[in-house]
Amino acid sequence: MKRTDLERHQRELKKSEKKKDTLQKKTESMSPTKLIGDYIDRLFSLFRYDSENIFNINTDTKILELLESMKLEIPEKQWDNVIRKGIKKTGISNREKAVNDLKQLIGS
């Protein structure tokens, strides 16, 4: 191989290693803020509601499963935040009842 071919090959290797390192750093440093926002969106998507109430809090197992995984991945001080913001996105008028029902499910 010529010298220029060797140098080009080395540059491509460095570039691919740098790209791999950057992707690894991104996945390792998944910020808790993004994780909390993801839980808020997922909780909101599970709700069945009208303008006043959420109907499926006590009956839907997917909500319970989401709360259980949230308990494992998010610090306890953020649970209330996720619950309140998820309910706020629905725009219902009986928010406090829904918050209390979810808090009973999560056990806090």
Short mmCIF file of C-alpha atoms in Angstrom, two decimals, residues 13-72:
data_model
loop_
_atom_site.label_atom_id
_atom_site.label_comp_id
_atom_site.label_asym_id
_atom_site.label_seq_id
_atom_site.Cartn_x
_atom_site.Cartn_y
_atom_site.Cartn_z
CA LEU A 13 -10.32 3.93 11.71
CA LYS A 14 -10.00 6.90 14.06
CA LYS A 15 -13.25 8.33 12.74
CA SER A 16 -15.17 5.09 13.28
CA GLU A 17 -13.71 4.66 16.81
CA LYS A 18 -14.67 8.22 17.70
CA LYS A 19 -18.19 7.69 16.39
CA LYS A 20 -18.52 4.48 18.42
CA ASP A 21 -17.25 6.23 21.58
CA THR A 22 -19.67 9.12 21.08
CA LEU A 23 -22.63 6.77 20.71
CA GLN A 24 -21.59 4.86 23.81
CA LYS A 25 -21.31 8.07 25.85
CA LYS A 26 -24.78 9.15 24.72
CA THR A 27 -26.38 5.89 25.80
CA GLU A 28 -24.55 5.86 29.14
CA SER A 29 -25.45 9.42 30.00
CA MET A 30 -29.20 9.16 29.40
CA SER A 31 -30.28 12.07 31.51
CA PRO A 32 -32.92 11.52 34.20
CA THR A 33 -34.88 14.46 32.81
CA LYS A 34 -35.46 12.65 29.54
CA LEU A 35 -36.42 9.54 31.45
CA ILE A 36 -38.95 11.45 33.54
CA GLY A 37 -40.45 13.07 30.46
CA ASP A 38 -40.73 9.67 28.84
CA TYR A 39 -42.64 8.32 31.85
CA ILE A 40 -44.98 11.34 31.81
CA ASP A 41 -45.79 10.75 28.14
CA ARG A 42 -46.25 7.01 28.60
CA LEU A 43 -48.54 7.49 31.61
CA PHE A 44 -50.62 10.05 29.74
CA SER A 45 -50.97 7.73 26.74
CA LEU A 46 -52.44 4.98 28.96
CA PHE A 47 -55.24 7.11 30.43
CA ARG A 48 -58.86 6.87 29.23
CA TYR A 49 -60.67 10.04 30.27
CA ASP A 50 -63.33 12.62 29.58
CA SER A 51 -63.42 16.26 30.68
CA GLU A 52 -63.84 15.39 34.38
CA ASN A 53 -62.41 11.95 35.26
CA ILE A 54 -59.89 9.30 34.34
CA PHE A 55 -61.73 5.99 34.16
CA ASN A 56 -59.08 3.30 34.00
CA ILE A 57 -56.69 4.12 36.86
CA ASN A 58 -57.75 1.23 39.08
CA THR A 59 -58.56 -1.29 36.35
CA ASP A 60 -55.73 -1.06 33.80
CA THR A 61 -52.78 -3.36 34.49
CA LYS A 62 -50.55 -1.44 32.06
CA ILE A 63 -50.74 1.60 34.33
CA LEU A 64 -49.73 -0.52 37.30
CA GLU A 65 -46.84 -2.07 35.35
CA LEU A 66 -45.66 1.39 34.30
CA LEU A 67 -45.76 2.61 37.90
CA GLU A 68 -43.78 -0.43 39.05
CA SER A 69 -41.05 0.14 36.47
CA MET A 70 -41.05 3.85 37.34
CA LYS A 71 -40.44 2.96 40.99
CA LEU A 72 -37.31 1.07 39.96
#
